[in-house]
Amino acid sequence: MRFQGKVALVTGGGRGIGAATAQLMAREGAKVAVSDMDVAPAAEVAGPIQGIAIACDVTDRGQVEAMVERTVKELGRLDILVTCAGITRDNLLYKMTDDDWDAVIDTHLKGTFLCARAAQKHMVDQKYGKMVFLSSTSALGNRGQTNYSAAKAGLQGMARTLAIELGPFNVNVNSVAPGFVETRMTRATAERMGVDFEAFKIGAASQIPLQRVGQPEDIASVIAFLCSDESGFVSGQTIYVRGGP
Ligand SMILES: NC(=O)c1ccc[n+]([C@@H]2O[C@H](COP(=O)([O-])OP(=O)(O)OC[C@H]3O[C@@H](n4cnc5c(N)ncnc54)[C@H](O)[C@@H]3O)[C@@H](O)[C@H]2O)c1
């Protein structure tokens, strides 16, 4: 029960890694606000864990500020922010449109910036907070992902900077960089490439030292560690969770 008495807000919580994180934190005592631009899956996650579901597009400042205010109003405080909202719009550079660039940068980078800025007010006031941003191994470079890899590398810099700015207020800020995780996102990538998802997973697993792809729970457990007081002296770090170095 590492999160007894704590309130967590998870963006992109309706599916995949965000949903697994919301469920794990609730199991360990947190009250959880499950936020997603698609409110129906968010409500499906929030229901069984007695959380609240909030419709929020993280690219919209007004919606983000309202999401944070509603969390504090209905759940009493805000201790933990996990930013999982994410999309891909992959293409080789010569085919990547302005819209592909803007959509990905806005969702990951601007979205996380808006959420962190809205959340820090409460965390600074109470001199306690944990933020975890979802980066990716694509931050190290990945063909067809100029937009996504730039955003995911940017999030690591954002976490390091906010760790410096918010550390004096007892707020830890870290990022987690997953490799291949079996979610709607990787399924959509396989579909776009015209590859059967099972074959796609086998191919990915063969490149991973642990010889399997990740599951959302593999990532949620590391996010939870970084949001718990067990990692109280860890800040500004990125943990790669990819079944190998
Ligand atoms: N799946 C992977 O292999 C993998 C690897 C590395 C990093 N990640 C990152 O982990 C995070 C979660 O990914 P996932 O695999 O669980 O994906 P997912 O598609 O299963 O879930 C992402 C959720 O984000 C929501 N979302 C998208 N845009 C949004 C917006 N503007 N505002 C609010 N919500 C929005 C979607 O509705 C969806 O429910 C993402 O940031 C992703 O980039 C995933």
Coordinates of N, CA and C in Angstrom, one line a residue, residues 87-92 96 100 104 142-148 189 192:
I87 N 0.6 9.6 -29.0 CA 0.2 9.2 -30.3 C 1.5 9.0 -31.2
T88 N 1.4 8.3 -32.3 CA 2.5 8.3 -33.3 C 1.9 8.7 -34.6
R89 N 2.7 9.4 -35.4 CA 2.4 9.7 -36.8 C 3.7 9.5 -37.6
D90 N 4.1 8.2 -37.7 CA 5.4 7.9 -38.3 C 5.4 8.1 -39.8
N91 N 6.5 8.6 -40.3 CA 6.8 8.7 -41.7 C 8.3 9.0 -41.9
L92 N 8.9 8.6 -43.0 CA 10.2 9.1 -43.3 C 10.2 10.6 -43.5
M96 N 7.0 13.2 -44.2 CA 6.4 13.7 -42.9 C 5.8 15.1 -43.1
D100 N 1.8 16.0 -39.2 CA 2.4 14.8 -38.5 C 3.4 15.4 -37.4
V104 N 2.3 15.3 -33.1 CA 3.1 14.5 -32.1 C 3.8 15.4 -31.1
N142 N 15.1 6.6 -34.1 CA 14.3 5.4 -34.7 C 13.8 5.9 -36.1
R143 N 14.2 5.1 -37.1 CA 13.8 5.4 -38.5 C 12.3 5.6 -38.6
G144 N 11.9 6.7 -39.2 CA 10.5 7.0 -39.5 C 9.8 7.8 -38.3
Q145 N 10.6 8.1 -37.3 CA 10.0 8.8 -36.1 C 10.7 10.1 -35.8
T146 N 11.0 10.9 -36.8 CA 11.6 12.2 -36.5 C 10.8 13.0 -35.4
N147 N 9.5 13.0 -35.6 CA 8.7 13.8 -34.7 C 8.7 13.1 -33.3
Y148 N 8.4 11.9 -33.3 CA 8.3 11.1 -32.0 C 9.6 11.1 -31.2
T189 N 0.9 0.3 -35.2 CA 2.1 0.4 -36.1 C 2.2 -0.8 -37.0
R192 N -0.3 -0.4 -39.8 CA 0.1 0.6 -40.8 C 1.2 0.0 -41.7

